[in-house]
Every structure is written in structure tokens, then in C-alpha cells.
CSV table of C-alpha atoms in Angstrom, one decimal:
chain,number,residue,atom,x,y,z
A,1421,UNK,CA,-29.7,117.1,-76.9
A,1422,UNK,CA,-28.1,119.2,-73.8
A,1423,UNK,CA,-25.1,120.7,-74.9
A,1424,UNK,CA,-23.9,122.2,-71.3
A,1425,UNK,CA,-23.2,120.7,-67.7
A,1426,UNK,CA,-21.9,123.2,-64.9
A,1427,UNK,CA,-18.8,123.1,-66.1
A,1428,UNK,CA,-17.8,121.8,-69.8
A,1429,UNK,CA,-20.6,122.3,-73.0
A,1430,UNK,CA,-20.3,120.0,-76.4
A,1431,UNK,CA,-19.5,121.4,-80.2
A,1432,UNK,CA,-20.1,119.0,-82.3
A,1433,UNK,CA,-16.9,118.5,-85.0
A,1434,UNK,CA,-17.4,119.0,-88.6
A,1435,UNK,CA,-15.0,120.3,-91.3
A,1436,UNK,CA,-15.1,124.2,-89.5
A,1437,UNK,CA,-13.4,123.2,-86.2
A,1438,UNK,CA,-11.5,119.5,-86.5
A,1439,UNK,CA,-8.1,121.8,-87.4
A,1440,UNK,CA,-7.1,122.4,-83.6
A,1441,UNK,CA,-3.5,121.3,-82.5
A,1442,UNK,CA,-4.7,119.6,-79.4
A,1443,UNK,CA,-7.2,117.8,-80.9
A,1444,UNK,CA,-4.5,116.3,-83.3
A,1445,UNK,CA,-2.8,115.5,-80.6
A,1446,UNK,CA,-5.7,114.0,-78.7
A,1447,UNK,CA,-6.8,112.1,-81.4
A,1448,UNK,CA,-3.4,110.3,-82.2
A,1449,UNK,CA,-3.2,109.2,-78.3
A,1450,UNK,CA,-7.2,107.7,-78.9
A,1451,UNK,CA,-5.4,105.8,-81.9
A,1452,UNK,CA,-2.7,104.4,-79.4
A,1453,UNK,CA,-5.2,103.3,-76.9
A,1454,UNK,CA,-8.8,103.3,-77.6
A,1455,UNK,CA,-10.4,100.5,-79.6
A,1456,UNK,CA,-13.1,102.4,-82.1
A,1457,UNK,CA,-10.3,104.8,-83.3
A,1458,UNK,CA,-7.6,102.7,-83.6
A,1459,UNK,CA,-9.7,100.1,-85.4
A,1460,UNK,CA,-11.4,103.1,-87.7
A,1461,UNK,CA,-11.1,101.9,-91.6
A,1462,UNK,CA,-9.8,105.6,-92.3
A,1463,UNK,CA,-7.1,106.8,-89.7
A,1464,UNK,CA,-8.2,110.3,-89.6
A,1465,UNK,CA,-9.8,112.3,-86.8
A,1466,UNK,CA,-12.6,114.0,-89.4
A,1467,UNK,CA,-13.7,110.8,-91.0
A,1468,UNK,CA,-13.7,109.3,-88.1
A,1469,UNK,CA,-16.4,111.6,-86.6
A,1470,UNK,CA,-18.0,111.6,-90.3
A,1471,UNK,CA,-18.7,107.7,-89.4
A,1472,UNK,CA,-20.2,108.7,-85.6
A,1473,UNK,CA,-23.8,109.0,-84.1
A,1474,UNK,CA,-21.9,111.9,-81.9
A,1475,UNK,CA,-18.2,113.3,-82.0
A,1476,UNK,CA,-18.1,116.6,-80.1
A,1477,UNK,CA,-15.4,119.1,-78.5
A,1478,UNK,CA,-15.5,119.3,-74.9
A,1479,UNK,CA,-14.9,122.5,-74.1
A,1480,UNK,CA,-14.9,124.4,-70.9
A,1481,UNK,CA,-18.3,126.1,-70.6
A,1482,UNK,CA,-17.4,129.5,-69.4
A,1483,UNK,CA,-15.3,130.4,-72.4
A,1484,UNK,CA,-17.6,128.5,-74.9
A,1485,UNK,CA,-20.5,129.8,-76.8
A,1486,UNK,CA,-23.2,127.3,-77.6
A,1487,UNK,CA,-24.5,126.6,-81.0
A,1488,UNK,CA,-28.1,127.7,-81.9
A,1489,UNK,CA,-28.1,126.2,-84.7
A,1490,UNK,CA,-28.6,122.3,-85.8
A,1491,UNK,CA,-29.2,119.2,-83.7
A,1492,UNK,CA,-27.1,121.0,-80.8
A,1493,UNK,CA,-29.5,123.2,-78.3
A,1494,UNK,CA,-29.6,125.1,-75.4
A,1495,UNK,CA,-31.9,122.9,-72.7
A,1496,UNK,CA,-34.8,125.4,-71.4
A,1497,UNK,CA,-32.8,124.8,-67.7
A,1498,UNK,CA,-29.8,126.3,-68.9
A,1499,UNK,CA,-30.6,129.5,-70.4
A,1500,UNK,CA,-27.8,131.3,-68.8
A,1501,UNK,CA,-25.2,132.6,-72.2
A,1502,UNK,CA,-21.5,131.6,-72.4
A,1503,UNK,CA,-19.4,134.2,-73.9
A,1504,UNK,CA,-17.0,133.9,-76.7
A,1505,UNK,CA,-13.7,132.6,-76.9
A,1506,UNK,CA,-13.5,129.1,-76.3
A,1507,UNK,CA,-11.1,126.2,-75.3
A,1508,UNK,CA,-11.2,123.0,-76.4
A,1509,UNK,CA,-9.9,120.2,-73.9
A,1510,UNK,CA,-11.5,117.3,-75.1
A,1511,UNK,CA,-13.4,115.0,-77.7
A,1512,UNK,CA,-16.5,112.7,-76.8
A,1513,UNK,CA,-17.8,110.2,-79.2
A,1514,UNK,CA,-20.4,107.4,-79.4
A,1515,UNK,CA,-20.4,105.6,-82.1
A,1516,UNK,CA,-22.4,102.1,-83.5
A,1517,UNK,CA,-22.0,99.2,-86.1
A,1518,UNK,CA,-24.6,98.6,-88.7
A,1519,UNK,CA,-25.6,95.6,-85.9
A,1520,UNK,CA,-24.9,97.1,-83.2
A,1521,UNK,CA,-28.0,100.2,-84.2
A,1522,UNK,CA,-30.2,97.4,-85.4
A,1523,UNK,CA,-30.2,96.0,-81.4
A,1524,UNK,CA,-29.9,99.8,-80.2
A,1525,UNK,CA,-26.0,99.2,-78.7
A,1526,UNK,CA,-23.3,101.6,-79.0
A,1527,UNK,CA,-19.7,102.0,-77.9
A,1528,UNK,CA,-18.9,105.4,-76.1
A,1529,UNK,CA,-15.6,107.0,-75.5
A,1530,UNK,CA,-13.9,110.1,-74.3
A,1531,UNK,CA,-10.1,111.4,-73.5
A,1532,UNK,CA,-9.5,114.6,-72.3
A,1533,UNK,CA,-6.2,116.8,-72.2
A,1534,UNK,CA,-3.4,115.8,-69.5
A,1535,UNK,CA,-3.7,119.6,-68.3
A,1536,UNK,CA,-7.2,119.4,-67.7
A,1537,UNK,CA,-7.8,115.9,-66.3
A,1538,UNK,CA,-9.0,115.2,-62.1
A,1539,UNK,CA,-11.6,117.7,-62.6
A,1540,UNK,CA,-14.5,115.7,-63.2
A,1541,UNK,CA,-14.8,117.3,-67.0
A,1542,UNK,CA,-14.7,113.8,-68.3
A,1543,UNK,CA,-17.7,112.9,-66.4
A,1544,UNK,CA,-19.6,116.2,-67.4
A,1545,UNK,CA,-18.9,115.3,-70.9
A,1546,UNK,CA,-19.5,111.5,-70.8
A,1547,UNK,CA,-23.4,112.0,-68.6
A,1548,UNK,CA,-24.1,114.6,-71.6
A,1549,UNK,CA,-23.6,111.8,-74.2
A,1550,UNK,CA,-25.4,109.3,-72.5
A,1551,UNK,CA,-28.5,111.4,-72.1
A,1552,UNK,CA,-28.5,112.0,-75.7
A,1553,UNK,CA,-27.7,108.2,-76.0
A,1554,UNK,CA,-30.7,107.0,-73.8
A,1555,UNK,CA,-33.0,109.6,-73.7
A,1556,UNK,CA,-33.0,111.1,-77.4
A,1557,UNK,CA,-32.0,108.1,-79.3
A,1558,UNK,CA,-33.3,105.5,-77.1
A,1559,UNK,CA,-30.8,103.0,-77.2
A,1560,UNK,CA,-30.7,100.0,-75.0
A,1561,UNK,CA,-27.4,99.7,-74.0
A,1562,UNK,CA,-24.1,101.7,-74.3
A,1563,UNK,CA,-20.5,100.1,-73.8
A,1564,UNK,CA,-17.0,101.6,-73.2
A,1565,UNK,CA,-14.3,98.6,-74.4
A,1566,UNK,CA,-11.3,99.6,-72.8
A,1567,UNK,CA,-7.8,98.7,-74.2
A,1568,UNK,CA,-4.9,96.9,-71.7
A,1569,UNK,CA,-3.2,99.8,-71.0
A,1570,UNK,CA,-1.7,102.5,-68.6
A,1571,UNK,CA,-5.0,104.8,-69.2
A,1572,UNK,CA,-7.8,101.7,-68.5
A,1573,UNK,CA,-7.1,101.9,-64.5
A,1574,UNK,CA,-8.9,105.6,-65.0
A,1575,UNK,CA,-11.1,105.2,-67.5
A,1576,UNK,CA,-12.5,102.6,-65.6
A,1577,UNK,CA,-13.0,104.5,-62.8
A,1578,UNK,CA,-14.5,107.0,-64.8
A,1579,UNK,CA,-17.2,104.6,-66.6
A,1580,UNK,CA,-17.6,102.8,-63.1
A,1581,UNK,CA,-18.4,106.1,-61.3
A,1582,UNK,CA,-21.1,107.0,-63.6
A,1583,UNK,CA,-22.7,103.6,-63.0
A,1584,UNK,CA,-21.2,101.4,-65.7
A,1585,UNK,CA,-21.1,97.7,-65.1
A,1586,UNK,CA,-18.4,95.0,-65.7
A,1587,UNK,CA,-19.1,92.7,-67.8
A,1588,UNK,CA,-15.8,90.8,-68.6
A,1589,UNK,CA,-12.8,90.8,-70.1
A,1590,UNK,CA,-11.8,89.5,-74.2
A,1591,UNK,CA,-8.3,88.4,-74.1
A,1592,UNK,CA,-5.7,89.0,-76.8
A,1593,UNK,CA,-9.3,90.2,-78.9
A,1594,UNK,CA,-7.3,93.7,-80.4
A,1595,UNK,CA,-4.8,93.6,-82.7
A,1596,UNK,CA,-2.6,97.2,-82.1
A,1597,UNK,CA,-1.1,97.0,-85.2
A,1598,UNK,CA,2.8,98.4,-86.0
A,1599,UNK,CA,3.1,102.1,-85.7
A,1600,UNK,CA,6.4,104.4,-85.2
A,1601,UNK,CA,8.3,101.3,-85.5
A,1602,UNK,CA,6.7,99.3,-82.7
A,1603,UNK,CA,5.9,95.9,-83.7
A,1604,UNK,CA,2.3,95.0,-83.5
A,1605,UNK,CA,0.8,93.3,-80.5
A,1606,UNK,CA,-3.0,91.7,-79.4
A,1607,UNK,CA,-4.1,93.3,-75.9
A,1608,UNK,CA,-6.8,92.4,-73.5
A,1609,UNK,CA,-10.1,94.8,-74.2
A,1610,UNK,CA,-12.2,94.9,-70.6
A,1611,UNK,CA,-15.9,95.8,-71.5
A,1612,UNK,CA,-18.0,98.1,-69.2
A,1613,UNK,CA,-21.6,98.9,-69.9
A,1614,UNK,CA,-25.0,100.5,-68.8
A,1615,UNK,CA,-28.4,99.8,-69.6
A,1616,UNK,CA,-31.3,101.7,-70.1
A,1617,UNK,CA,-32.6,100.7,-66.8
A,1618,UNK,CA,-29.8,101.5,-65.2
A,1619,UNK,CA,-29.7,105.4,-66.7
A,1620,UNK,CA,-32.9,105.4,-65.5
A,1621,UNK,CA,-32.0,104.5,-61.9
A,1622,UNK,CA,-28.6,105.7,-61.7
A,1623,UNK,CA,-29.2,108.6,-59.0
A,1624,UNK,CA,-30.0,105.6,-56.9
A,1625,UNK,CA,-27.7,102.9,-58.4
A,1626,UNK,CA,-24.1,105.7,-58.2
A,1627,UNK,CA,-21.6,104.7,-55.7
A,1628,UNK,CA,-21.2,106.9,-52.8
A,1629,UNK,CA,-17.4,107.1,-51.2
A,1630,UNK,CA,-15.1,105.3,-53.2
A,1631,UNK,CA,-15.5,104.6,-56.7
A,1632,UNK,CA,-14.9,100.7,-57.0
A,1633,UNK,CA,-12.2,98.6,-58.0
A,1634,UNK,CA,-12.6,96.0,-60.5
A,1635,UNK,CA,-12.0,94.0,-58.3
A,1636,UNK,CA,-15.1,95.1,-56.3
A,1637,UNK,CA,-16.5,94.7,-59.5
A,1638,UNK,CA,-15.6,91.4,-60.3
A,1639,UNK,CA,-16.4,89.5,-56.9
A,1640,UNK,CA,-20.0,91.5,-56.3
A,1641,UNK,CA,-20.8,90.0,-60.1
A,1642,UNK,CA,-19.6,86.7,-59.0
A,1643,UNK,CA,-21.6,86.5,-56.1
A,1644,UNK,CA,-25.2,88.0,-58.2
A,1645,UNK,CA,-24.5,85.1,-60.5
A,1646,UNK,CA,-24.0,82.8,-57.6
A,1647,UNK,CA,-27.6,83.3,-56.2
A,1648,UNK,CA,-28.6,83.1,-59.7
A,1649,UNK,CA,-27.5,79.4,-60.2
A,1650,UNK,CA,-28.6,78.8,-56.7
A,1651,UNK,CA,-32.3,80.2,-57.1
A,1652,UNK,CA,-32.2,78.2,-60.9
A,1653,UNK,CA,-30.8,74.4,-59.2
A,1654,UNK,CA,-33.4,75.3,-56.3
A,1655,UNK,CA,-36.5,76.0,-58.9
A,1656,UNK,CA,-35.0,72.7,-61.4
A,1657,UNK,CA,-35.1,70.5,-57.7
A,1658,UNK,CA,-31.1,70.0,-58.1
A,1659,UNK,CA,-30.0,70.7,-55.1
A,1660,UNK,CA,-31.5,68.6,-51.9
A,1661,UNK,CA,-30.9,69.7,-48.6
A,1662,UNK,CA,-29.8,67.3,-46.0
A,1663,UNK,CA,-28.9,67.4,-42.4
A,1664,UNK,CA,-24.7,68.3,-41.3
A,1665,UNK,CA,-24.3,64.6,-40.3
A,1666,UNK,CA,-25.4,62.8,-43.4
A,1667,UNK,CA,-23.4,65.6,-46.0
A,1668,UNK,CA,-20.4,64.2,-43.3
A,1669,UNK,CA,-21.5,60.1,-44.2
């Protein structure tokens, strides 16, 4: 697995490195706003990490030495050494229920500390995780489930910018449990996903210029579905071409 990109490196989270104050803060944020952590059967980061296919700490590359053991290895094209004394800046995870694994599907999620946002670190970490899921595990489809909260639009821009497609919104589909005296509430969840074919063609499909909004994605999807419906109708002779005057009559 590729463990580093231009600016970040991934370190697998385990019992030796999970007791970090920042990771505790990030985990609490994930428990408040991310579907998979919020629905974890045991509400602790280390237990969640053990159930994940991948749960890694996002580190600044120029401050982190990538481990040489385990499933994580330094790619041949990036053999430069990285110095010690790493700073954790986030968490990235890939998880899949048994039924999803059988269907070659998985979920991806990420969180970056507030002081390191808007610097491209999340994009690099997500791309490393996707490369591992698509190319090493040979998954067919990776989805991001975004709960309706203050961070949803930022997360949506991140994943759409990576080439994810909007697939729909399930209304009131996840119950955010009562926490800290706040009563539980049902939340909408927006689903974005990427297929293995889209990953293979990501350089051609990647958006250039401003990242499309959710409305852009919805209109584009509507146009594609409309074209498919017209083709289906034509194939089954349900569309009859007539002159404009006959249409008016």
C-alpha cells in the first residue's frame, strides 16, 4: 500500500499510537457527524479501528517516518527518507460490513484538524485510501455517506473533487442518538460514490476549475437519466415522431 503522497503520510492506528489528545478530539467530532463512527457498536476509537479495513492517522510527511513493517510499505517511486517527530493532523478510514465486502463495496471517511484544513491534506489522504481500496483490495465501489450537518458541504466538495458522483439522499435515514443532553434526531444522509472504472479514468474525469456543487451534480444526473429514458422509449417504440401541427391538434 502507498503510505505517503507529496505532503502527508498514513500510519496505521493501533494500541501503540491511539492515545493522542488530538485523536480523541477528532474521534468525538466523527461520533457527532459521521455515519460509520456514530453507528459503531463500541463507541471507542481503538475498537472502531479494529473493525475497519483501514484506519490510519494522517501525518505531515516532512515530520513523519513511515514504518517499514506490516502491510504499509514505502512506494518505490518515493524512497526519500522522512524525518522523525511526526505531527498527527487527522484520521482516514475505510470500512465495510460483511454484505458490503461480499459485493466489493466499502465506505470511506476522513477528518482533518481545523488548523490544517483547506490545505489539500484531506485530498491527498483520501486518494491514498482509495488507491489502496481499488488497486490492492480490488473493490468495485467506494461510497461516502455524508450526514446533514455543518460539515456536509465541505466534505461534499472534497469527494466530488476526487471524482465521486452524487447518488441520492436518504431522508431521515440515520438516528443521531441523544448525547450531552441533546435529544436524538433523525438526519438525512447524502450518498456519493466512485466505481472502479471511474477510478481507473480519474485523471480524465477529474473536474477542472471550480468543484461542482450538489445542484450541479443533481442536474447532470437528471440529464443523464432523461437521456437514458428517451433511448429506452425509442427502443421499445414508445416514442412516436409526429409533426408539430399534429402535436398541436
